[in-house]
Amino acid sequence: EPLIDVQNLTKVYDLGRGRTVQALDGVDLHVPQGQVFGILGRSGAGKSTLLRCVNLLERPTSGSVRVDGQDMTALRGAALRRARRGIGMIHQHFALLSSRTVAGNVAFPLEVMGTPRAQRARRVAELLDVVGLGDRGGSYPAQLSGGQKQRVGIARALAAGPKVLLSDEATSALDPETTGSILDLLRRLNRELGLTVLLITHEMGVIKRVCDSAAVMHDGRFLESGPLPELLAAP
Ligand code: ADP
Ligand code: ADP
């Protein structure tokens, strides 16, 4: 079974007064363990909705979402929170806590999980080393460059030891050179930790640089999907 297995997913947003938007219209997505999978599409295509359905930040209207063998839609409350630890997420605008240090941001999910202090400190130091910020633990987000902020976001997303990383336009706010270095980091984490990455982007360059496979999304559907060389060769 693929690590991420989405079948016939639909999502209809209720806008009130009888108006609705169909953001997902029968999406099938199968991502094997160890892959970097990209979803390419314009604004409004449904990419973000799909990503948020994978970790159940958004509840699908119908269809199934299985991650690491677990039926995510069947989970609620504490069981859902536990399953989400297996799924890290990074964001376009980093979503860091500005009042906390870099180390404090990375420590946050471990605090929520109740990881003992000494173990937490070791893990935070290790994570900061992994993303190349070993000497910045005491800095505040405002003192960092965009690329450094995203490295903090990545370290925080990895804190609970997830098998899957969801990337929501993680490089869209960065210049091309910084984008390259963040994508290289994701690729390294994929190779070294076996991390499975599902990313969404509106940039073909991102797909070409890191993805093993990709899908092109439009109006809540996949127009085409497959391994990169074949996808790029398609007419
Ligand atoms: P993308 O990430 O590709 O830009 P989205 O998933 O954000 O696409 O949006 C897909 C469609 O769903 C759009 O028409 C958008 O306006 C709509 N949409 C997204 N989120 C919501 C929401 N919370 N409430 C209502 N409509 C939404
Ligand atoms: P905050 O005050 O922002 O909540 P802290 O500075 O108290 O964050 O640190 C949170 C966690 O990170 C603690 O577990 C602490 O041991 C660890 N930590 C603090 N400073 C560093 C650092 N420079 N490098 C690595 N880990 C650190």
mmCIF file of C-alpha atoms and ligand atoms in Angstrom:
data_model
loop_
_atom_site.group_PDB
_atom_site.id
_atom_site.type_symbol
_atom_site.label_atom_id
_atom_site.label_comp_id
_atom_site.label_asym_id
_atom_site.label_seq_id
_atom_site.Cartn_x
_atom_site.Cartn_y
_atom_site.Cartn_z
ATOM 1 C CA GLU A 1 0.000 0.000 0.000
ATOM 2 C CA PRO A 2 1.306 3.522 -0.816
ATOM 3 C CA LEU A 3 2.263 5.605 2.242
ATOM 4 C CA ILE A 4 -0.272 8.231 1.152
ATOM 5 C CA ASP A 5 -3.357 6.739 -0.453
ATOM 6 C CA VAL A 6 -6.159 9.105 -1.424
ATOM 7 C CA GLN A 7 -9.173 7.801 -3.305
ATOM 8 C CA ASN A 8 -11.977 9.612 -5.072
ATOM 9 C CA LEU A 9 -11.650 12.631 -2.816
ATOM 10 C CA THR A 10 -14.154 15.458 -3.014
ATOM 11 C CA LYS A 11 -14.465 18.653 -1.027
ATOM 12 C CA VAL A 12 -17.363 21.055 -1.285
ATOM 13 C CA TYR A 13 -17.122 24.299 0.660
ATOM 14 C CA ASP A 14 -20.413 25.739 1.838
ATOM 15 C CA LEU A 15 -20.344 29.510 1.340
ATOM 16 C CA GLY A 16 -23.780 30.034 2.869
ATOM 17 C CA ARG A 17 -27.057 31.172 1.259
ATOM 18 C CA GLY A 18 -27.066 27.969 -0.749
ATOM 19 C CA ARG A 19 -23.808 28.763 -2.526
ATOM 20 C CA THR A 20 -21.052 26.157 -2.685
ATOM 21 C CA VAL A 21 -17.593 25.711 -4.233
ATOM 22 C CA GLN A 22 -16.339 22.312 -5.306
ATOM 23 C CA ALA A 23 -12.618 22.512 -4.511
ATOM 24 C CA LEU A 24 -11.875 18.798 -5.075
ATOM 25 C CA ASP A 25 -13.693 16.728 -7.665
ATOM 26 C CA GLY A 26 -12.650 13.070 -7.464
ATOM 27 C CA VAL A 27 -8.917 13.097 -6.753
ATOM 28 C CA ASP A 28 -6.863 9.890 -6.612
ATOM 29 C CA LEU A 29 -3.349 10.215 -5.221
ATOM 30 C CA HIS A 30 -0.939 7.399 -4.405
ATOM 31 C CA VAL A 31 2.478 8.299 -3.041
ATOM 32 C CA PRO A 32 4.869 5.404 -2.304
ATOM 33 C CA GLN A 33 7.117 5.570 0.737
ATOM 34 C CA GLY A 34 10.334 7.469 -0.046
ATOM 35 C CA GLN A 35 9.024 9.567 -2.940
ATOM 36 C CA VAL A 36 8.987 13.299 -3.489
ATOM 37 C CA PHE A 37 5.627 13.964 -5.135
ATOM 38 C CA GLY A 38 4.658 17.375 -6.482
ATOM 39 C CA ILE A 39 1.290 18.868 -7.321
ATOM 40 C CA LEU A 40 1.450 21.682 -9.852
ATOM 41 C CA GLY A 41 -1.381 24.085 -10.524
ATOM 42 C CA ARG A 42 -2.545 27.671 -10.651
ATOM 43 C CA SER A 43 -4.119 29.520 -7.770
ATOM 44 C CA GLY A 44 -7.584 28.127 -7.054
ATOM 45 C CA ALA A 45 -6.855 24.686 -8.541
ATOM 46 C CA GLY A 46 -7.504 22.971 -5.191
ATOM 47 C CA LYS A 47 -3.899 22.167 -4.216
ATOM 48 C CA SER A 48 -4.048 23.592 -0.718
ATOM 49 C CA THR A 49 -7.393 21.943 -0.012
ATOM 50 C CA LEU A 50 -5.973 18.588 -1.095
ATOM 51 C CA LEU A 51 -2.894 19.004 1.094
ATOM 52 C CA ARG A 52 -5.030 19.957 4.085
ATOM 53 C CA CYS A 53 -7.251 16.926 3.528
ATOM 54 C CA VAL A 54 -4.218 14.642 3.836
ATOM 55 C CA ASN A 55 -3.635 15.614 7.475
ATOM 56 C CA LEU A 56 -7.327 16.295 8.091
ATOM 57 C CA LEU A 57 -6.866 19.997 8.755
ATOM 58 C CA GLU A 58 -9.779 19.997 6.326
ATOM 59 C CA ARG A 59 -12.414 17.257 6.479
ATOM 60 C CA PRO A 60 -13.174 15.864 3.013
ATOM 61 C CA THR A 61 -16.786 15.778 1.835
ATOM 62 C CA SER A 62 -16.340 12.241 0.496
ATOM 63 C CA GLY A 63 -13.640 9.767 -0.458
ATOM 64 C CA SER A 64 -10.874 8.183 1.570
ATOM 65 C CA VAL A 65 -7.527 9.348 2.937
ATOM 66 C CA ARG A 66 -5.123 6.718 4.217
ATOM 67 C CA VAL A 67 -1.678 7.621 5.541
ATOM 68 C CA ASP A 68 0.700 4.885 6.666
ATOM 69 C CA GLY A 69 -2.177 2.409 6.650
ATOM 70 C CA GLN A 70 -4.459 4.548 8.814
ATOM 71 C CA ASP A 71 -7.847 5.775 7.682
ATOM 72 C CA MET A 72 -7.448 9.457 8.612
ATOM 73 C CA THR A 73 -11.129 10.344 8.133
ATOM 74 C CA ALA A 74 -12.120 7.826 10.803
ATOM 75 C CA LEU A 75 -10.041 9.596 13.459
ATOM 76 C CA ARG A 76 -11.138 12.292 15.879
ATOM 77 C CA GLY A 77 -9.642 14.090 18.873
ATOM 78 C CA ALA A 78 -6.608 12.525 20.527
ATOM 79 C CA ALA A 79 -6.314 9.734 17.954
ATOM 80 C CA LEU A 80 -6.210 12.304 15.137
ATOM 81 C CA ARG A 81 -3.586 14.375 16.949
ATOM 82 C CA ARG A 82 -1.460 11.254 17.401
ATOM 83 C CA ALA A 83 -1.740 10.352 13.707
ATOM 84 C CA ARG A 84 -0.806 13.920 12.738
ATOM 85 C CA ARG A 85 2.551 13.507 14.484
ATOM 86 C CA GLY A 86 3.430 11.226 11.601
ATOM 87 C CA ILE A 87 2.759 14.078 9.148
ATOM 88 C CA GLY A 88 4.865 17.254 9.334
ATOM 89 C CA MET A 89 3.920 20.425 7.482
ATOM 90 C CA ILE A 90 5.763 23.519 6.245
ATOM 91 C CA HIS A 91 4.201 26.736 5.057
ATOM 92 C CA GLN A 92 4.772 29.534 2.541
ATOM 93 C CA HIS A 93 5.051 32.179 5.273
ATOM 94 C CA PHE A 94 6.810 29.838 7.731
ATOM 95 C CA ALA A 95 4.208 30.220 10.547
ATOM 96 C CA LEU A 96 6.842 30.647 13.271
ATOM 97 C CA LEU A 97 6.081 31.981 16.743
ATOM 98 C CA SER A 98 7.752 35.408 16.800
ATOM 99 C CA SER A 99 7.969 35.578 20.597
ATOM 100 C CA ARG A 100 9.918 32.316 20.803
ATOM 101 C CA THR A 101 13.531 31.682 19.915
ATOM 102 C CA VAL A 102 14.483 29.408 17.041
ATOM 103 C CA ALA A 103 15.084 26.620 19.575
ATOM 104 C CA GLY A 104 11.781 27.428 21.262
ATOM 105 C CA ASN A 105 9.939 27.102 17.956
ATOM 106 C CA VAL A 106 11.513 23.727 17.213
ATOM 107 C CA ALA A 107 10.868 22.588 20.803
ATOM 108 C CA PHE A 108 7.192 23.552 20.645
ATOM 109 C CA PRO A 109 5.758 20.291 19.219
ATOM 110 C CA LEU A 110 7.909 18.318 21.665
ATOM 111 C CA GLU A 111 6.517 20.348 24.573
ATOM 112 C CA VAL A 112 2.987 19.627 23.375
ATOM 113 C CA MET A 113 3.849 15.910 23.228
ATOM 114 C CA GLY A 114 5.250 16.027 26.761
ATOM 115 C CA THR A 115 8.828 15.118 25.815
ATOM 116 C CA PRO A 116 11.007 15.466 28.945
ATOM 117 C CA ARG A 117 13.158 18.594 29.084
ATOM 118 C CA ALA A 118 16.606 16.992 28.718
ATOM 119 C CA GLN A 119 15.520 14.797 25.833
ATOM 120 C CA ARG A 120 13.850 17.833 24.215
ATOM 121 C CA ALA A 121 17.016 19.912 24.393
ATOM 122 C CA ARG A 122 19.045 17.107 22.780
ATOM 123 C CA ARG A 123 16.491 16.633 20.032
ATOM 124 C CA VAL A 124 16.257 20.398 19.313
ATOM 125 C CA ALA A 125 20.056 20.658 19.006
ATOM 126 C CA GLU A 126 20.101 17.642 16.681
ATOM 127 C CA LEU A 127 17.306 19.053 14.494
ATOM 128 C CA LEU A 128 18.985 22.458 14.233
ATOM 129 C CA ASP A 129 22.187 20.731 13.122
ATOM 130 C CA VAL A 130 20.294 18.763 10.474
ATOM 131 C CA VAL A 131 18.958 21.972 8.875
ATOM 132 C CA GLY A 132 22.265 23.845 9.207
ATOM 133 C CA LEU A 133 21.231 26.201 12.023
ATOM 134 C CA GLY A 134 23.244 24.666 14.850
ATOM 135 C CA ASP A 135 24.463 28.065 15.991
ATOM 136 C CA ARG A 136 21.154 29.985 15.724
ATOM 137 C CA GLY A 137 19.072 28.339 18.466
ATOM 138 C CA GLY A 138 19.076 31.521 20.552
ATOM 139 C CA SER A 139 18.024 33.865 17.723
ATOM 140 C CA TYR A 140 14.498 35.109 17.158
ATOM 141 C CA PRO A 141 12.675 34.569 13.839
ATOM 142 C CA ALA A 142 12.836 38.319 13.070
ATOM 143 C CA GLN A 143 16.649 38.083 13.088
ATOM 144 C CA LEU A 144 16.698 35.426 10.351
ATOM 145 C CA SER A 145 16.569 35.504 6.545
ATOM 146 C CA GLY A 146 13.633 33.913 4.743
ATOM 147 C CA GLY A 147 15.648 30.814 3.941
ATOM 148 C CA GLN A 148 16.742 30.462 7.560
ATOM 149 C CA LYS A 149 13.127 30.853 8.713
ATOM 150 C CA GLN A 150 12.074 28.046 6.417
ATOM 151 C CA ARG A 151 14.893 25.883 7.816
ATOM 152 C CA VAL A 152 13.398 26.465 11.267
ATOM 153 C CA GLY A 153 9.996 25.505 9.850
ATOM 154 C CA ILE A 154 11.492 22.290 8.511
ATOM 155 C CA ALA A 155 13.232 21.467 11.811
ATOM 156 C CA ARG A 156 9.954 22.023 13.669
ATOM 157 C CA ALA A 157 8.049 19.881 11.168
ATOM 158 C CA LEU A 158 10.530 17.042 11.737
ATOM 159 C CA ALA A 159 10.501 17.287 15.540
ATOM 160 C CA ALA A 160 7.984 14.514 16.120
ATOM 161 C CA GLY A 161 9.793 12.201 13.668
ATOM 162 C CA PRO A 162 7.183 12.119 10.884
ATOM 163 C CA LYS A 163 7.270 9.758 7.902
ATOM 164 C CA VAL A 164 5.580 12.341 5.689
ATOM 165 C CA LEU A 165 6.299 16.027 5.097
ATOM 166 C CA LEU A 166 3.627 18.217 3.502
ATOM 167 C CA SER A 167 4.971 21.361 1.851
ATOM 168 C CA ASP A 168 2.506 24.177 1.150
ATOM 169 C CA GLU A 169 4.292 26.480 -1.347
ATOM 170 C CA ALA A 170 7.308 26.405 0.994
ATOM 171 C CA THR A 171 9.599 28.278 -1.402
ATOM 172 C CA SER A 172 7.115 30.733 -2.940
ATOM 173 C CA ALA A 173 8.235 33.604 -0.699
ATOM 174 C CA LEU A 174 11.945 32.979 -1.376
ATOM 175 C CA ASP A 175 14.354 34.176 -4.075
ATOM 176 C CA PRO A 176 15.517 31.627 -6.668
ATOM 177 C CA GLU A 177 18.861 30.878 -5.022
ATOM 178 C CA THR A 178 17.340 30.362 -1.573
ATOM 179 C CA THR A 179 14.585 28.299 -3.164
ATOM 180 C CA GLY A 180 17.264 26.022 -4.599
ATOM 181 C CA SER A 181 18.947 25.530 -1.246
ATOM 182 C CA ILE A 182 15.654 24.724 0.516
ATOM 183 C CA LEU A 183 14.706 22.243 -2.212
ATOM 184 C CA ASP A 184 18.153 20.655 -1.913
ATOM 185 C CA LEU A 185 17.576 20.306 1.836
ATOM 186 C CA LEU A 186 14.225 18.592 1.230
ATOM 187 C CA ARG A 187 15.912 16.239 -1.228
ATOM 188 C CA ARG A 188 18.640 15.433 1.297
ATOM 189 C CA LEU A 189 16.077 14.705 4.032
ATOM 190 C CA ASN A 190 14.242 12.503 1.561
ATOM 191 C CA ARG A 191 17.390 10.521 0.765
ATOM 192 C CA GLU A 192 18.912 10.377 4.245
ATOM 193 C CA LEU A 193 15.805 9.903 6.395
ATOM 194 C CA GLY A 194 13.609 8.203 3.811
ATOM 195 C CA LEU A 195 11.179 11.073 4.319
ATOM 196 C CA THR A 196 8.223 11.015 1.928
ATOM 197 C CA VAL A 197 7.447 14.526 0.668
ATOM 198 C CA LEU A 198 4.182 15.789 -0.805
ATOM 199 C CA LEU A 199 4.540 19.348 -2.064
ATOM 200 C CA ILE A 200 2.260 21.819 -3.796
ATOM 201 C CA THR A 201 3.547 24.606 -6.011
ATOM 202 C CA HIS A 202 2.596 26.889 -8.891
ATOM 203 C CA GLU A 203 6.159 26.724 -10.260
ATOM 204 C CA MET A 204 7.282 24.126 -12.803
ATOM 205 C CA GLY A 205 10.898 24.774 -11.774
ATOM 206 C CA VAL A 206 10.209 23.382 -8.289
ATOM 207 C CA ILE A 207 8.693 20.222 -9.776
ATOM 208 C CA LYS A 208 11.655 19.714 -12.109
ATOM 209 C CA ARG A 209 14.226 20.272 -9.389
ATOM 210 C CA VAL A 210 13.071 17.837 -6.690
ATOM 211 C CA CYS A 211 10.130 15.680 -7.659
ATOM 212 C CA ASP A 212 10.202 11.986 -8.568
ATOM 213 C CA SER A 213 6.564 12.136 -9.656
ATOM 214 C CA ALA A 214 4.001 14.862 -10.081
ATOM 215 C CA ALA A 215 0.421 15.675 -10.949
ATOM 216 C CA VAL A 216 -0.999 18.660 -12.774
ATOM 217 C CA MET A 217 -4.113 19.963 -11.062
ATOM 218 C CA HIS A 218 -6.914 22.132 -12.468
ATOM 219 C CA ASP A 219 -10.441 22.796 -11.198
ATOM 220 C CA GLY A 220 -10.220 20.218 -8.421
ATOM 221 C CA ARG A 221 -8.963 17.386 -10.628
ATOM 222 C CA PHE A 222 -5.705 15.852 -11.760
ATOM 223 C CA LEU A 223 -5.300 16.460 -15.495
ATOM 224 C CA GLU A 224 -2.325 14.112 -15.658
ATOM 225 C CA SER A 225 0.092 12.483 -13.278
ATOM 226 C CA GLY A 226 3.081 10.188 -13.337
ATOM 227 C CA PRO A 227 6.863 9.894 -13.000
ATOM 228 C CA LEU A 228 8.726 13.055 -14.002
ATOM 229 C CA PRO A 229 10.468 12.058 -17.208
ATOM 230 C CA GLU A 230 7.208 10.718 -18.681
ATOM 231 C CA LEU A 231 5.178 13.663 -17.455
ATOM 232 C CA LEU A 232 7.601 16.157 -19.004
ATOM 233 C CA ALA A 233 7.654 14.218 -22.263
ATOM 234 C CA ALA A 234 3.842 14.249 -22.518
ATOM 235 C CA PRO A 235 2.492 16.441 -25.330
HETATM 236 P P1 ADP B 1 -4.993 26.401 -4.486
HETATM 237 O O1 ADP B 1 -4.273 25.944 -3.261
HETATM 238 O O2 ADP B 1 -4.673 25.576 -5.691
HETATM 239 O O3 ADP B 1 -4.850 27.873 -4.737
HETATM 240 P P2 ADP B 1 -7.407 26.112 -2.879
HETATM 241 O O4 ADP B 1 -7.510 24.717 -2.400
HETATM 242 O O5 ADP B 1 -6.910 27.145 -1.945
HETATM 243 O O6 ADP B 1 -6.554 26.129 -4.247
HETATM 244 O O7 ADP B 1 -8.830 26.591 -3.392
HETATM 245 C C1 ADP B 1 -9.660 25.794 -4.263
HETATM 246 C C2 ADP B 1 -11.052 26.449 -4.338
HETATM 247 O O8 ADP B 1 -11.672 26.347 -3.063
HETATM 248 C C3 ADP B 1 -11.016 27.924 -4.678
HETATM 249 O O9 ADP B 1 -12.162 28.228 -5.442
HETATM 250 C C4 ADP B 1 -11.096 28.587 -3.327
HETATM 251 O O10 ADP B 1 -11.672 29.864 -3.419
HETATM 252 C C5 ADP B 1 -11.987 27.625 -2.557
HETATM 253 N N1 ADP B 1 -11.682 27.615 -1.104
HETATM 254 C C6 ADP B 1 -10.505 27.269 -0.527
HETATM 255 N N2 ADP B 1 -10.596 27.319 0.815
HETATM 256 C C7 ADP B 1 -11.866 27.696 1.090
HETATM 257 C C8 ADP B 1 -12.586 27.929 2.309
HETATM 258 N N3 ADP B 1 -12.013 27.751 3.517
HETATM 259 N N4 ADP B 1 -13.875 28.315 2.218
HETATM 260 C C9 ADP B 1 -14.465 28.457 1.013
HETATM 261 N N5 ADP B 1 -13.854 28.253 -0.154
HETATM 262 C C10 ADP B 1 -12.577 27.880 -0.127
HETATM 263 P P1 ADP B 2 11.526 29.739 24.451
HETATM 264 O O1 ADP B 2 11.948 30.575 25.601
HETATM 265 O O2 ADP B 2 11.479 30.495 23.166
HETATM 266 O O3 ADP B 2 10.329 28.890 24.708
HETATM 267 P P2 ADP B 2 13.888 28.276 25.082
HETATM 268 O O4 ADP B 2 15.005 29.207 24.765
HETATM 269 O O5 ADP B 2 13.420 28.114 26.473
HETATM 270 O O6 ADP B 2 12.667 28.655 24.180
HETATM 271 O O7 ADP B 2 14.278 26.859 24.514
HETATM 272 C C1 ADP B 2 13.342 25.850 24.219
HETATM 273 C C2 ADP B 2 14.037 24.501 24.116
HETATM 274 O O8 ADP B 2 15.198 24.585 23.278
HETATM 275 C C3 ADP B 2 14.526 23.968 25.425
HETATM 276 O O9 ADP B 2 14.332 22.568 25.398
HETATM 277 C C4 ADP B 2 16.015 24.321 25.458
HETATM 278 O O10 ADP B 2 16.731 23.371 26.187
HETATM 279 C C5 ADP B 2 16.402 24.251 23.998
HETATM 280 N N1 ADP B 2 17.410 25.261 23.641
HETATM 281 C C6 ADP B 2 17.487 26.535 24.067
HETATM 282 N N2 ADP B 2 18.500 27.208 23.476
HETATM 283 C C7 ADP B 2 19.079 26.325 22.634
HETATM 284 C C8 ADP B 2 20.183 26.405 21.720
HETATM 285 N N3 ADP B 2 20.891 27.521 21.543
HETATM 286 N N4 ADP B 2 20.486 25.309 20.981
HETATM 287 C C9 ADP B 2 19.793 24.164 21.149
HETATM 288 N N5 ADP B 2 18.740 24.029 21.996
HETATM 289 C C10 ADP B 2 18.403 25.078 22.749
#
